[in-house]
XYZ file of C-alpha atoms in Angstrom:
298
model
C 23.188 -47.924 86.980
C 24.799 -46.328 83.921
C 23.531 -47.523 80.562
C 26.054 -48.942 78.094
C 26.824 -46.905 74.989
C 27.747 -47.244 71.350
C 30.249 -44.480 70.580
C 30.516 -44.069 66.805
C 33.505 -42.332 65.199
C 32.337 -40.253 62.228
C 34.661 -39.925 59.240
C 34.708 -38.695 55.657
C 32.130 -36.686 53.754
C 28.396 -36.540 54.291
C 27.609 -39.911 52.689
C 30.191 -41.750 54.767
C 28.997 -40.058 57.952
C 25.446 -41.225 57.245
C 26.677 -44.807 56.828
C 28.738 -44.530 60.044
C 25.685 -43.380 61.944
C 23.129 -45.758 60.422
C 25.205 -48.822 61.296
C 25.855 -47.595 64.838
C 22.156 -46.790 65.333
C 21.230 -50.332 64.305
C 23.842 -51.787 66.660
C 22.687 -49.576 69.536
C 19.027 -50.459 68.888
C 19.796 -54.181 68.776
C 21.633 -54.055 72.114
C 19.403 -51.403 73.755
C 22.427 -49.112 74.222
C 22.578 -45.332 74.096
C 24.111 -43.885 70.927
C 26.867 -41.281 71.219
C 28.523 -39.448 68.300
C 32.268 -38.796 68.195
C 32.191 -35.706 66.007
C 35.833 -34.608 66.319
C 38.614 -37.179 66.179
C 37.727 -38.629 62.754
C 38.269 -35.236 61.119
C 41.302 -34.015 63.031
C 43.909 -35.193 60.513
C 41.894 -34.752 57.312
C 44.274 -32.213 55.804
C 43.476 -33.080 52.159
C 39.666 -32.913 51.980
C 39.105 -30.910 55.189
C 35.868 -32.749 55.973
C 33.882 -31.813 59.043
C 30.901 -32.934 61.063
C 27.636 -32.491 59.126
C 25.041 -34.490 61.032
C 24.034 -31.418 63.030
C 21.833 -30.682 60.004
C 19.835 -33.886 60.531
C 17.115 -34.971 62.947
C 19.230 -37.647 64.620
C 18.638 -38.718 68.228
C 22.203 -39.378 69.372
C 23.981 -37.089 71.801
C 27.416 -35.617 71.152
C 30.320 -37.313 72.890
C 32.400 -35.730 75.618
C 36.160 -35.361 75.148
C 36.640 -38.310 77.464
C 34.361 -40.484 75.316
C 36.307 -39.357 72.223
C 39.614 -40.285 73.914
C 40.724 -36.660 73.675
C 43.501 -35.591 74.162
C 45.985 -37.917 72.425
C 43.157 -39.931 70.867
C 45.398 -41.760 68.366
C 47.670 -43.077 71.079
C 44.800 -43.873 73.443
C 42.927 -45.655 70.643
C 46.024 -47.778 69.923
C 46.317 -48.714 73.586
C 42.606 -49.520 73.825
C 42.721 -51.804 70.775
C 45.724 -53.647 72.201
C 44.086 -53.978 75.625
C 41.025 -55.463 73.929
C 43.262 -58.068 72.301
C 45.166 -58.893 75.483
C 42.357 -58.637 78.040
C 39.034 -59.206 76.231
C 35.921 -58.437 78.243
C 37.572 -55.974 80.648
C 38.114 -52.668 78.818
C 35.760 -50.619 76.653
C 35.088 -52.702 73.559
C 36.408 -51.512 70.185
C 34.933 -52.701 66.859
C 37.028 -51.607 63.888
C 35.932 -52.572 60.380
C 38.658 -54.742 58.848
C 37.517 -54.521 55.219
C 34.581 -53.265 53.175
C 32.939 -56.672 52.697
C 29.454 -57.020 54.136
C 29.573 -58.831 57.487
C 26.219 -60.587 58.074
C 27.153 -61.675 61.604
C 28.196 -58.423 63.217
C 24.726 -57.222 64.238
C 24.066 -60.592 65.828
C 26.856 -60.163 68.349
C 25.543 -59.512 71.845
C 27.475 -56.684 73.461
C 27.822 -56.462 77.216
C 29.740 -53.212 77.644
C 30.288 -49.784 76.114
C 31.640 -50.158 72.579
C 33.480 -47.788 70.246
C 32.660 -48.340 66.562
C 34.952 -47.255 63.714
C 34.109 -48.089 60.092
C 32.001 -47.104 57.100
C 29.665 -50.145 56.819
C 28.351 -49.335 53.322
C 25.264 -51.516 53.022
C 21.603 -50.991 53.843
C 21.572 -54.588 55.088
C 23.132 -53.340 58.330
C 20.169 -51.069 59.107
C 17.343 -52.528 57.005
C 15.399 -53.637 60.092
C 15.201 -50.034 61.358
C 14.701 -48.424 57.945
C 11.807 -46.217 59.107
C 13.844 -44.981 62.073
C 16.816 -44.105 59.870
C 14.589 -42.206 57.447
C 13.116 -40.165 60.333
C 16.514 -39.432 61.823
C 17.881 -38.355 58.443
C 15.199 -35.723 57.849
C 17.192 -32.582 57.106
C 16.926 -29.586 59.423
C 18.967 -27.347 57.120
C 16.974 -24.499 55.548
C 17.641 -23.854 51.876
C 18.519 -20.246 50.965
C 15.540 -18.330 49.596
C 17.056 -18.078 46.110
C 17.382 -21.900 45.920
C 13.760 -22.662 46.854
C 12.322 -22.159 43.324
C 14.816 -24.695 41.975
C 13.872 -27.203 44.659
C 10.180 -26.727 43.862
C 10.820 -27.249 40.137
C 12.692 -30.476 40.891
C 9.724 -31.760 42.868
C 7.235 -30.870 40.105
C 9.201 -32.187 37.110
C 10.005 -35.767 36.185
C 13.394 -34.996 37.641
C 16.449 -37.194 37.179
C 19.549 -36.498 39.253
C 22.857 -37.193 37.522
C 25.855 -37.253 39.836
C 29.325 -36.902 38.328
C 32.102 -37.133 40.881
C 35.697 -36.408 39.869
C 37.974 -38.390 42.154
C 40.879 -37.928 39.725
C 41.731 -35.187 37.255
C 41.289 -36.145 33.563
C 45.051 -36.293 32.911
C 45.839 -38.741 35.712
C 46.813 -42.261 34.665
C 44.836 -44.127 37.336
C 41.223 -43.097 37.542
C 38.375 -43.801 39.922
C 36.010 -41.706 37.808
C 33.045 -43.404 36.165
C 33.211 -43.624 32.370
C 31.234 -41.550 29.893
C 29.683 -44.751 28.500
C 27.962 -45.400 31.840
C 26.269 -41.995 31.760
C 25.336 -42.366 28.091
C 23.727 -45.764 28.702
C 22.015 -44.604 31.885
C 20.454 -41.610 30.133
C 19.165 -43.927 27.389
C 17.573 -46.187 29.996
C 15.875 -43.291 31.789
C 14.634 -41.786 28.536
C 12.831 -45.073 27.847
C 11.421 -45.465 31.331
C 10.473 -41.875 32.253
C 8.133 -39.602 30.321
C 9.605 -36.167 29.565
C 12.508 -36.423 32.012
C 14.458 -33.353 33.023
C 18.043 -34.036 34.070
C 19.629 -32.176 36.979
C 23.406 -32.498 36.866
C 25.348 -32.400 40.137
C 29.138 -32.330 39.969
C 32.250 -31.049 41.713
C 33.762 -30.022 38.336
C 31.112 -28.125 36.309
C 33.574 -27.183 33.542
C 34.232 -30.854 32.725
C 30.620 -31.967 32.201
C 30.905 -32.520 28.452
C 33.728 -35.010 28.973
C 31.047 -37.302 30.423
C 27.712 -36.241 28.915
C 26.578 -35.109 25.463
C 24.468 -32.095 26.375
C 22.999 -31.560 22.909
C 19.254 -32.228 22.849
C 19.339 -33.071 26.577
C 16.812 -31.205 28.745
C 19.037 -30.402 31.689
C 19.866 -27.995 34.476
C 23.425 -27.780 35.729
C 23.507 -27.285 39.491
C 26.217 -24.735 40.275
C 26.331 -24.288 44.037
C 29.982 -25.239 44.585
C 30.929 -21.657 45.493
C 28.172 -21.253 48.087
C 28.501 -21.740 51.822
C 27.080 -25.110 52.917
C 27.049 -26.207 49.267
C 27.224 -29.873 50.288
C 23.950 -29.657 52.192
C 22.280 -27.584 49.485
C 23.213 -30.098 46.779
C 22.174 -33.019 48.978
C 18.698 -31.610 49.621
C 18.200 -30.765 45.937
C 19.408 -34.206 44.829
C 17.251 -35.941 47.396
C 14.209 -34.064 46.033
C 14.634 -35.723 42.629
C 12.403 -38.597 41.531
C 14.967 -40.726 39.682
C 18.735 -41.115 39.924
C 21.872 -41.849 37.956
C 24.346 -42.111 40.802
C 28.125 -42.285 40.667
C 30.455 -44.427 42.773
C 29.758 -42.090 45.653
C 28.074 -42.509 49.032
C 26.750 -38.945 48.635
C 24.450 -39.805 45.720
C 23.798 -43.277 47.201
C 22.152 -41.647 50.215
C 20.311 -39.009 48.205
C 18.736 -41.811 46.152
C 18.027 -44.026 49.175
C 16.336 -41.190 51.072
C 14.243 -39.965 48.148
C 10.554 -40.030 49.027
C 9.353 -40.748 45.496
C 7.617 -44.109 45.652
C 8.326 -45.202 42.061
C 11.915 -43.988 41.853
C 14.348 -45.585 39.418
C 17.961 -45.701 40.575
C 20.806 -46.570 38.226
C 24.175 -47.456 39.741
C 27.579 -48.243 38.184
C 28.372 -51.959 38.139
C 32.081 -51.767 38.883
C 34.433 -52.856 41.622
C 37.004 -50.366 42.919
C 39.240 -50.079 45.947
C 41.579 -47.411 47.218
C 40.637 -43.777 46.697
C 37.013 -44.840 46.408
C 35.558 -48.202 47.385
C 32.676 -49.446 45.279
C 31.051 -52.671 44.181
C 31.340 -54.627 47.424
C 28.732 -57.267 48.241
C 25.344 -55.835 49.271
C 26.497 -52.257 48.709
C 23.831 -51.547 46.087
C 20.205 -52.350 47.074
C 18.566 -55.147 45.086
C 15.855 -52.858 43.710
C 18.390 -50.607 41.975
C 19.552 -51.205 38.417
C 23.287 -51.848 37.987
C 24.783 -50.844 34.644
C 28.143 -51.961 33.321
C 30.763 -49.221 33.160
């Protein structure tokens, strides 16, 4: 008898993919289903950011989906038909769970599934996978090997009282609407860490290195600017370096959220922006930021 499956559609950058997977792993564990990763269809039409599958660099236990399981070819049309069939004839076709909004849904893991289910959504809260936290941490051990010239930097981060600062530029400085976090947030966060951490050294991670001083006053700040954006696999390199830090000033980004969450430092301090945003970036939804983290007004 074939075992039922959770087939998770991966989308977005590394942080979003980790949330996709962690939720699906919890759902599969709860229902004693196999977990299968759709590593293609969620990236097929990403013409702007050109994201791609990155979980091959992690110790996850899921198998990769076949084209049939990914509804390939014509996956958009076949997905539409499947969703409609689920509405018209519930309990007959492959089940399809599509996240309707970013609010935390406390009931979804309690649903008992009785057939193979496709899952599509980001599910940005540790509450979805808190019960299998140790499993998620094991499956998100990185298998990617840092280049030899990066290893000394990674070792220094581990030795120092390292603080990761993540500055993500969702919008250019001259754009009217902005999803970028304000300079005041970073100024206040640095003040907090300076009081709480002895001799901190700040490691600045950003997608726009030339714009750093629009957000941070670098004078008298012991810092190292991480400049790997021109390297191959720069996303994985930055993620491993950030994850090696002891303390964190994250942005409204799932990338730095996961680096902080996966950090092994027992006494880590994590500062997060206390702001609600929707659209280009979604942030500030219920249960998105763990209770142990410090939320600072932006």
